[in-house]
mmCIF file of C-alpha atoms in Angstrom:
data_model
loop_
_atom_site.group_PDB
_atom_site.id
_atom_site.type_symbol
_atom_site.label_atom_id
_atom_site.label_comp_id
_atom_site.label_asym_id
_atom_site.label_seq_id
_atom_site.Cartn_x
_atom_site.Cartn_y
_atom_site.Cartn_z
ATOM 1 C CA MET A 1 -63.248 76.840 -8.854
ATOM 2 C CA ALA A 2 -61.616 74.697 -6.076
ATOM 3 C CA SER A 3 -57.940 75.400 -5.268
ATOM 4 C CA LYS A 4 -55.099 74.184 -3.075
ATOM 5 C CA THR A 5 -52.610 76.337 -1.166
ATOM 6 C CA GLY A 6 -49.026 75.410 -0.455
ATOM 7 C CA ILE A 7 -45.569 76.846 0.365
ATOM 8 C CA CYS A 8 -42.487 76.576 -1.922
ATOM 9 C CA THR A 9 -39.362 75.228 -0.181
ATOM 10 C CA ASN A 10 -36.831 76.410 -2.824
ATOM 11 C CA ALA A 11 -35.498 79.232 -0.661
ATOM 12 C CA ALA A 12 -32.257 79.569 -2.642
ATOM 13 C CA GLY A 13 -33.798 80.360 -6.016
ATOM 14 C CA CYS A 14 -37.407 81.358 -5.528
ATOM 15 C CA THR A 15 -38.712 84.582 -3.973
ATOM 16 C CA LEU A 16 -41.972 82.899 -3.052
ATOM 17 C CA ALA A 17 -40.046 80.331 -1.058
ATOM 18 C CA TYR A 18 -37.696 82.927 0.454
ATOM 19 C CA THR A 19 -40.594 85.051 1.646
ATOM 20 C CA LYS A 20 -42.631 81.962 2.531
ATOM 21 C CA GLN A 21 -45.526 83.383 0.608
ATOM 22 C CA PRO A 22 -48.443 80.971 0.344
ATOM 23 C CA VAL A 23 -49.079 79.831 -3.246
ATOM 24 C CA THR A 24 -52.556 78.995 -4.462
ATOM 25 C CA VAL A 25 -52.908 76.465 -7.246
ATOM 26 C CA ALA A 26 -56.038 75.146 -8.938
ATOM 27 C CA GLU A 27 -56.984 71.757 -7.606
ATOM 28 C CA GLU A 28 -56.810 70.088 -11.003
ATOM 29 C CA ALA A 29 -53.356 71.601 -11.763
ATOM 30 C CA GLU A 30 -50.016 70.070 -10.720
ATOM 31 C CA PHE A 31 -49.118 71.001 -7.159
ATOM 32 C CA ARG A 32 -45.911 72.926 -8.008
ATOM 33 C CA CYS A 33 -44.547 76.443 -7.562
ATOM 34 C CA PRO A 34 -45.505 78.651 -10.533
ATOM 35 C CA GLU A 35 -42.183 80.547 -10.261
ATOM 36 C CA CYS A 36 -39.504 77.854 -9.944
ATOM 37 C CA GLY A 37 -41.475 74.646 -10.573
ATOM 38 C CA ALA A 38 -40.486 73.025 -7.267
ATOM 39 C CA ALA A 39 -42.977 70.764 -5.499
ATOM 40 C CA LEU A 40 -45.171 72.650 -2.978
ATOM 41 C CA GLN A 41 -45.781 71.686 0.591
ATOM 42 C CA GLU A 42 -49.236 72.155 1.955
ATOM 43 C CA GLY A 43 -49.268 75.439 3.945
ATOM 44 C CA LYS A 44 -49.984 75.548 7.615
ATOM 45 C CA GLY A 45 -52.065 78.504 8.734
ATOM 46 C CA ALA A 46 -51.341 80.579 5.639
ATOM 47 C CA ALA A 47 -53.525 78.348 3.515
ATOM 48 C CA ALA A 48 -56.492 79.157 5.706
ATOM 49 C CA GLY A 49 -56.423 82.801 5.145
ATOM 50 C CA GLY A 50 -53.396 84.602 4.845
ATOM 51 C CA GLY A 51 -51.255 84.249 8.005
ATOM 52 C CA ALA A 52 -49.125 87.138 9.285
ATOM 53 C CA LYS A 53 -47.841 89.488 6.634
ATOM 54 C CA LEU A 54 -44.162 90.436 6.707
ATOM 55 C CA PRO A 55 -43.189 94.085 6.895
ATOM 56 C CA MET A 56 -42.275 95.719 3.579
ATOM 57 C CA GLY A 57 -38.680 96.262 4.658
ATOM 58 C CA VAL A 58 -38.163 92.545 5.098
ATOM 59 C CA ILE A 59 -39.733 91.861 1.702
ATOM 60 C CA ALA A 60 -37.513 94.440 0.012
ATOM 61 C CA ALA A 61 -34.415 92.975 1.644
ATOM 62 C CA ALA A 62 -35.379 89.509 0.471
ATOM 63 C CA VAL A 63 -35.921 90.691 -3.090
ATOM 64 C CA ALA A 64 -32.550 92.451 -3.048
ATOM 65 C CA GLY A 65 -30.853 89.282 -1.841
ATOM 66 C CA VAL A 66 -32.403 87.242 -4.600
ATOM 67 C CA LEU A 67 -31.283 89.803 -7.196
ATOM 68 C CA VAL A 68 -27.732 89.686 -5.851
ATOM 69 C CA ILE A 69 -27.714 85.879 -6.131
ATOM 70 C CA ALA A 70 -29.082 86.070 -9.704
ATOM 71 C CA ALA A 71 -26.446 88.666 -10.624
ATOM 72 C CA ALA A 72 -23.740 86.358 -9.316
ATOM 73 C CA PHE A 73 -25.002 83.548 -11.597
ATOM 74 C CA VAL A 74 -24.962 85.889 -14.617
ATOM 75 C CA PHE A 75 -21.731 87.878 -14.217
ATOM 76 C CA VAL A 76 -19.353 85.437 -12.567
ATOM 77 C CA PRO A 77 -19.232 83.066 -15.593
ATOM 78 C CA LYS A 78 -18.473 86.022 -17.885
ATOM 79 C CA MET A 79 -15.585 87.145 -15.684
ATOM 80 C CA ILE A 80 -14.188 83.640 -15.635
ATOM 81 C CA SER A 81 -14.381 83.355 -19.434
ATOM 82 C CA ARG A 82 -12.503 86.625 -19.866
ATOM 83 C CA ALA A 83 -9.660 85.639 -17.542
ATOM 84 C CA PRO A 84 -7.865 83.362 -20.077
ATOM 85 C CA SER A 85 -8.069 86.026 -22.828
ATOM 86 C CA ALA A 86 -6.524 88.582 -20.476
ATOM 87 C CA SER A 87 -3.515 86.319 -20.023
ATOM 88 C CA ALA A 88 -2.888 86.396 -23.798
ATOM 89 C CA PRO A 89 0.606 87.944 -23.336
ATOM 90 C CA GLY A 90 1.800 84.630 -21.864
ATOM 91 C CA ALA A 91 1.267 82.662 -25.150
ATOM 92 C CA ALA A 92 2.181 79.429 -23.369
ATOM 93 C CA PRO A 93 -1.348 77.861 -23.611
ATOM 94 C CA ALA A 94 -1.441 78.510 -27.378
ATOM 95 C CA PRO A 95 1.452 76.185 -28.359
ATOM 96 C CA PRO A 96 -0.169 73.057 -26.865
ATOM 97 C CA GLN A 97 -3.035 73.389 -29.366
ATOM 98 C CA PRO A 98 -0.823 72.673 -32.413
ATOM 99 C CA VAL A 99 0.534 69.600 -30.558
ATOM 100 C CA VAL A 100 -3.008 68.262 -30.371
ATOM 101 C CA VAL A 101 -3.267 68.727 -34.143
ATOM 102 C CA LYS A 102 -0.309 66.312 -34.516
ATOM 103 C CA SER A 103 -2.519 63.481 -33.243
ATOM 104 C CA GLU A 104 -0.170 61.028 -34.936
ATOM 105 C CA PRO A 105 -1.248 61.508 -38.583
ATOM 106 C CA PRO A 106 1.870 59.566 -39.723
ATOM 107 C CA PRO A 107 0.099 56.189 -39.165
ATOM 108 C CA ALA A 108 -2.448 57.171 -41.831
ATOM 109 C CA PRO A 109 0.150 57.190 -44.639
ATOM 110 C CA VAL A 110 1.625 53.954 -43.240
ATOM 111 C CA THR A 111 -1.720 52.231 -43.918
ATOM 112 C CA PRO A 112 -0.756 51.891 -47.639
ATOM 113 C CA VAL A 113 1.103 48.820 -46.297
ATOM 114 C CA PRO A 114 -1.647 46.816 -48.134
ATOM 115 C CA ALA A 115 1.379 45.913 -50.214
ATOM 116 C CA GLU A 116 0.000 42.376 -49.555
ATOM 117 C CA PRO A 117 -1.643 42.373 -53.031
ATOM 118 C CA VAL A 118 1.954 41.922 -54.286
ATOM 119 C CA PRO A 119 2.185 38.283 -53.109
ATOM 120 C CA ALA A 120 -1.249 37.687 -54.655
ATOM 121 C CA THR A 121 0.168 38.336 -58.143
ATOM 122 C CA PRO A 122 2.194 35.084 -58.266
ATOM 123 C CA ALA A 123 -0.995 33.047 -57.664
ATOM 124 C CA PRO A 124 -2.572 33.887 -61.050
ATOM 125 C CA VAL A 125 0.710 32.858 -62.678
ATOM 126 C CA ALA A 126 0.403 29.349 -61.170
ATOM 127 C CA THR A 127 -3.224 28.760 -62.258
ATOM 128 C CA PRO A 128 -2.563 28.740 -66.015
ATOM 129 C CA LYS A 129 -0.071 25.889 -65.452
ATOM 130 C CA LEU A 130 -2.800 23.779 -63.848
ATOM 131 C CA VAL A 131 -5.132 24.431 -66.779
ATOM 132 C CA ALA A 132 -2.444 23.458 -69.258
ATOM 133 C CA GLN A 133 -1.773 20.048 -67.648
ATOM 134 C CA PRO A 134 -5.162 18.255 -68.247
ATOM 135 C CA PRO A 135 -4.808 18.004 -72.063
ATOM 136 C CA ALA A 136 -1.807 15.632 -71.787
ATOM 137 C CA PRO A 137 -3.575 12.836 -69.814
ATOM 138 C CA ALA A 138 -6.785 13.302 -71.820
ATOM 139 C CA ALA A 139 -4.999 12.423 -75.054
ATOM 140 C CA THR A 140 -3.325 9.226 -73.852
ATOM 141 C CA PRO A 141 -6.419 6.982 -73.272
ATOM 142 C CA MET A 142 -7.603 7.601 -76.838
ATOM 143 C CA VAL A 143 -4.502 6.090 -78.436
ATOM 144 C CA ALA A 144 -5.027 2.316 -78.634
ATOM 145 C CA GLU A 145 -8.148 1.254 -76.707
ATOM 146 C CA THR A 146 -10.603 1.026 -79.608
ATOM 147 C CA PRO A 147 -8.826 -1.421 -81.961
ATOM 148 C CA ALA A 148 -8.737 -4.221 -79.337
ATOM 149 C CA PRO A 149 -12.461 -5.334 -79.386
ATOM 150 C CA PRO A 150 -12.557 -6.214 -83.120
ATOM 151 C CA ALA A 151 -9.607 -8.592 -82.656
ATOM 152 C CA ALA A 152 -11.399 -10.450 -79.849
ATOM 153 C CA GLU A 153 -14.649 -10.887 -81.828
ATOM 154 C CA PRO A 154 -14.166 -11.589 -85.579
ATOM 155 C CA ALA A 155 -16.837 -10.452 -87.988
ATOM 156 C CA PRO A 156 -19.352 -13.120 -89.162
ATOM 157 C CA THR A 157 -18.190 -14.872 -92.337
ATOM 158 C CA ALA A 158 -19.207 -17.714 -94.662
ATOM 159 C CA THR A 159 -16.455 -20.162 -95.636
ATOM 160 C CA MET A 160 -16.860 -22.684 -98.436
ATOM 161 C CA THR A 161 -15.234 -26.088 -97.907
ATOM 162 C CA PRO A 162 -13.804 -28.165 -100.768
ATOM 163 C CA LEU A 163 -16.044 -30.977 -102.016
ATOM 164 C CA ILE A 164 -14.513 -34.402 -101.365
ATOM 165 C CA GLU A 165 -15.042 -36.841 -104.239
ATOM 166 C CA ASN A 166 -12.583 -39.525 -103.116
ATOM 167 C CA LYS A 167 -14.406 -42.544 -101.653
ATOM 168 C CA GLU A 168 -11.980 -43.020 -98.783
ATOM 169 C CA GLU A 169 -12.128 -39.374 -97.839
ATOM 170 C CA ASN A 170 -15.868 -39.437 -98.276
ATOM 171 C CA ALA A 171 -16.021 -42.264 -95.756
ATOM 172 C CA GLU A 172 -14.235 -39.966 -93.282
ATOM 173 C CA VAL A 173 -16.913 -37.332 -93.954
ATOM 174 C CA LYS A 174 -19.593 -39.915 -93.144
ATOM 175 C CA LYS A 175 -17.929 -40.527 -89.783
ATOM 176 C CA GLN A 176 -18.194 -36.798 -89.070
ATOM 177 C CA VAL A 177 -21.886 -36.942 -89.957
ATOM 178 C CA LEU A 178 -22.410 -39.846 -87.540
ATOM 179 C CA VAL A 179 -20.755 -37.792 -84.784
ATOM 180 C CA ARG A 180 -23.276 -35.048 -85.457
ATOM 181 C CA ILE A 181 -26.158 -37.533 -85.387
ATOM 182 C CA ASP A 182 -24.970 -38.733 -81.986
ATOM 183 C CA SER A 183 -24.856 -35.087 -80.801
ATOM 184 C CA MET A 184 -28.411 -34.311 -81.890
ATOM 185 C CA PRO A 185 -30.579 -33.496 -78.834
ATOM 186 C CA ASN A 186 -33.962 -35.092 -78.227
ATOM 187 C CA LEU A 187 -33.379 -37.745 -80.894
ATOM 188 C CA SER A 188 -35.148 -41.041 -80.203
ATOM 189 C CA PRO A 189 -33.249 -44.324 -80.671
ATOM 190 C CA THR A 190 -35.547 -45.232 -83.555
ATOM 191 C CA ASN A 191 -34.874 -42.031 -85.492
ATOM 192 C CA ARG A 192 -31.151 -42.282 -84.749
ATOM 193 C CA SER A 193 -31.111 -45.770 -86.243
ATOM 194 C CA LYS A 194 -32.910 -44.544 -89.382
ATOM 195 C CA LEU A 195 -30.340 -41.779 -89.821
ATOM 196 C CA TYR A 196 -27.492 -44.255 -89.455
ATOM 197 C CA THR A 197 -29.030 -46.331 -92.255
ATOM 198 C CA ALA A 198 -29.536 -43.263 -94.454
ATOM 199 C CA VAL A 199 -25.904 -42.225 -94.011
ATOM 200 C CA ASP A 200 -24.664 -45.724 -94.809
ATOM 201 C CA ARG A 201 -26.714 -45.889 -98.034
ATOM 202 C CA ALA A 202 -25.988 -42.336 -99.166
ATOM 203 C CA ARG A 203 -24.183 -42.011 -102.479
ATOM 204 C CA GLY A 204 -22.270 -39.025 -101.221
ATOM 205 C CA MET A 205 -22.021 -36.482 -98.406
ATOM 206 C CA TYR A 206 -20.365 -33.099 -98.721
ATOM 207 C CA LYS A 207 -19.675 -30.399 -96.166
ATOM 208 C CA MET A 208 -20.290 -27.328 -98.311
ATOM 209 C CA ALA A 209 -19.944 -24.278 -96.034
ATOM 210 C CA ILE A 210 -19.785 -22.950 -92.478
ATOM 211 C CA LEU A 211 -21.182 -19.568 -91.442
ATOM 212 C CA THR A 212 -20.351 -17.738 -88.154
ATOM 213 C CA PHE A 213 -22.717 -15.687 -85.950
ATOM 214 C CA ASP A 214 -22.289 -12.900 -83.410
ATOM 215 C CA SER A 215 -23.014 -13.703 -79.755
ATOM 216 C CA GLY A 216 -26.766 -13.925 -79.134
ATOM 217 C CA ARG A 217 -27.597 -13.215 -82.802
ATOM 218 C CA VAL A 218 -29.847 -15.689 -84.655
ATOM 219 C CA THR A 219 -30.129 -13.876 -87.995
ATOM 220 C CA PRO A 220 -27.159 -14.227 -90.400
ATOM 221 C CA SER A 221 -25.427 -10.986 -91.328
ATOM 222 C CA GLY A 222 -25.966 -9.601 -94.825
ATOM 223 C CA PRO A 223 -22.294 -9.808 -95.947
ATOM 224 C CA ALA A 224 -22.006 -13.430 -94.741
ATOM 225 C CA VAL A 225 -25.141 -14.463 -96.674
ATOM 226 C CA ILE A 226 -23.772 -12.796 -99.832
ATOM 227 C CA GLN A 227 -20.472 -14.739 -99.470
ATOM 228 C CA LEU A 228 -22.387 -18.004 -98.999
ATOM 229 C CA VAL A 229 -24.701 -17.430 -102.001
ATOM 230 C CA ASP A 230 -21.705 -16.562 -104.219
ATOM 231 C CA GLY A 231 -19.971 -19.781 -103.133
ATOM 232 C CA LEU A 232 -23.064 -21.910 -103.802
ATOM 233 C CA HIS A 233 -23.126 -20.616 -107.396
ATOM 234 C CA SER A 234 -19.677 -22.031 -108.164
ATOM 235 C CA PRO A 235 -19.669 -24.723 -110.912
ATOM 236 C CA ASP A 236 -18.853 -27.664 -108.591
ATOM 237 C CA VAL A 237 -21.625 -26.826 -106.131
ATOM 238 C CA GLN A 238 -24.125 -26.091 -108.902
ATOM 239 C CA ARG A 239 -23.442 -29.578 -110.278
ATOM 240 C CA LEU A 240 -24.750 -30.962 -106.956
ATOM 241 C CA LEU A 241 -27.643 -28.542 -106.535
ATOM 242 C CA THR A 242 -28.973 -29.140 -110.026
ATOM 243 C CA ASP A 243 -29.569 -32.746 -108.978
ATOM 244 C CA PRO A 244 -33.123 -32.644 -107.565
ATOM 245 C CA THR A 245 -32.395 -35.540 -105.226
ATOM 246 C CA THR A 246 -29.705 -33.580 -103.366
ATOM 247 C CA VAL A 247 -30.863 -32.635 -99.876
ATOM 248 C CA LEU A 248 -29.316 -29.776 -97.884
ATOM 249 C CA ILE A 249 -28.901 -30.361 -94.145
ATOM 250 C CA ILE A 250 -28.558 -27.068 -92.180
ATOM 251 C CA LEU A 251 -27.085 -27.695 -88.711
ATOM 252 C CA GLY A 252 -27.227 -24.785 -86.246
ATOM 253 C CA TYR A 253 -25.002 -24.501 -83.137
ATOM 254 C CA ALA A 254 -24.667 -22.243 -80.066
ATOM 255 C CA ASP A 255 -21.749 -21.905 -77.686
ATOM 256 C CA ALA A 256 -21.869 -24.051 -74.546
ATOM 257 C CA LYS A 257 -22.260 -21.134 -72.126
ATOM 258 C CA GLY A 258 -25.636 -20.569 -70.459
ATOM 259 C CA ASP A 259 -28.904 -22.472 -70.276
ATOM 260 C CA GLU A 260 -29.156 -25.635 -72.437
ATOM 261 C CA LYS A 261 -32.772 -25.047 -73.470
ATOM 262 C CA LYS A 262 -32.047 -21.502 -74.480
ATOM 263 C CA ASN A 263 -28.965 -22.592 -76.440
ATOM 264 C CA LEU A 264 -31.026 -25.240 -78.255
ATOM 265 C CA GLN A 265 -33.576 -22.600 -79.254
ATOM 266 C CA ILE A 266 -30.828 -20.234 -80.452
ATOM 267 C CA SER A 267 -29.207 -22.990 -82.562
ATOM 268 C CA THR A 268 -32.566 -23.942 -84.099
ATOM 269 C CA ASP A 269 -33.387 -20.324 -84.957
ATOM 270 C CA ARG A 270 -29.991 -19.902 -86.625
ATOM 271 C CA ALA A 271 -30.500 -22.998 -88.793
ATOM 272 C CA GLU A 272 -34.043 -22.028 -89.818
ATOM 273 C CA ASN A 273 -33.118 -18.392 -90.569
ATOM 274 C CA LEU A 274 -30.208 -19.451 -92.787
ATOM 275 C CA SER A 275 -32.504 -21.907 -94.654
ATOM 276 C CA LYS A 276 -34.916 -19.059 -95.337
ATOM 277 C CA ALA A 277 -32.081 -16.791 -96.545
ATOM 278 C CA LEU A 278 -30.902 -19.520 -98.954
ATOM 279 C CA ARG A 279 -34.399 -19.850 -100.416
ATOM 280 C CA ASP A 280 -35.084 -16.098 -100.629
ATOM 281 C CA GLN A 281 -31.680 -14.723 -101.618
ATOM 282 C CA GLY A 282 -29.853 -17.784 -103.017
ATOM 283 C CA LYS A 283 -32.907 -19.112 -104.926
ATOM 284 C CA ILE A 284 -32.058 -22.661 -103.742
ATOM 285 C CA LEU A 285 -34.907 -25.030 -104.644
ATOM 286 C CA ASN A 286 -33.551 -28.245 -103.105
ATOM 287 C CA VAL A 287 -35.143 -29.822 -100.044
ATOM 288 C CA MET A 288 -33.633 -28.383 -96.869
ATOM 289 C CA HIS A 289 -33.784 -29.666 -93.286
ATOM 290 C CA ALA A 290 -32.888 -27.231 -90.457
ATOM 291 C CA VAL A 291 -31.669 -28.944 -87.273
ATOM 292 C CA GLY A 292 -30.779 -27.248 -83.986
ATOM 293 C CA MET A 293 -27.785 -28.891 -82.315
ATOM 294 C CA GLY A 294 -27.794 -26.834 -79.093
ATOM 295 C CA GLY A 295 -24.667 -25.755 -77.222
ATOM 296 C CA SER A 296 -21.433 -27.209 -78.553
ATOM 297 C CA GLU A 297 -17.641 -27.258 -78.193
ATOM 298 C CA MET A 298 -17.130 -29.374 -81.319
ATOM 299 C CA PHE A 299 -15.279 -26.622 -83.213
ATOM 300 C CA GLY A 300 -12.948 -25.443 -80.445
ATOM 301 C CA LYS A 301 -13.035 -26.292 -76.759
ATOM 302 C CA GLY A 302 -13.296 -23.112 -74.673
ATOM 303 C CA GLN A 303 -13.552 -20.950 -77.833
ATOM 304 C CA ARG A 304 -17.149 -19.789 -77.834
ATOM 305 C CA ASP A 305 -16.867 -17.657 -80.971
ATOM 306 C CA LYS A 306 -15.919 -20.751 -83.034
ATOM 307 C CA ASN A 307 -18.983 -22.661 -81.815
ATOM 308 C CA ARG A 308 -21.588 -20.035 -82.783
ATOM 309 C CA VAL A 309 -21.966 -21.378 -86.342
ATOM 310 C CA VAL A 310 -24.244 -22.985 -88.903
ATOM 311 C CA GLU A 311 -23.025 -25.854 -91.172
ATOM 312 C CA VAL A 312 -24.386 -26.519 -94.655
ATOM 313 C CA TRP A 313 -24.222 -30.186 -95.774
ATOM 314 C CA ALA A 314 -25.253 -31.718 -99.107
ATOM 315 C CA VAL A 315 -26.453 -35.329 -99.090
ATOM 316 C CA LEU A 316 -27.045 -37.512 -102.125
ATOM 317 C CA PRO A 317 -29.438 -40.294 -100.923
#
């Protein structure tokens, strides 16, 4: 097996280095001294074959010197460690040790100063007050808001009007009818003239009832129809309705707000729906004409609720 030879340079702690003995190490092993582990230097002369051997006396002296050095490393620390114990009579070093134990433990008890939770206790007392306050404002808006809307918009009703038998008063009624003829939309001059003639020749004209409608509604409400039917069954009105020549004119109106064409359609629907209700629920068999009058302010200028109505007229030709 191939090997390398070197010399250890650790003369202070290695006998091989002190004696300068050549050290042979396998070539694949680390090139270090097997005794002290120090790096080897390649030997000069000794590596070739053993250089000059030292006399035994020199070797023995070197070994003795190394042993003395080793003994110094072993015994001197022990002597030093015993020295403080020997000076036990002077107990001066002992007292300092308790002082070290004092390492200011008082601060530890002072830490309970987390007495800051104490100010936190008032906070929970304040929160219940905040919770108790909301009920008061919540109750106030509920006091009087709801009754207002009904006052602004009266419920639909049917009102019977007294029949006018006096000729002079009846002439005034005819004037009202002519005003309505003049207000009829899409009426040709020829038809208007025919209506004027019919009114002039009529034996009698009577405004029998007026029925109100909700905004945008074209079907009469149930309670209003019941009121109207009850009124039409009174003795005076029945005296007119039992005459087969009596014609009922149903005039529908809308308020003046909005589109004219749409208002005309709404007024027409109201007149036709009331005519149907009179036939179905009132059992009225007389001839009826439903006429849409469109948007109007005839019954109260600027009062839209008073102009959403249907009039019932009786005409004796």
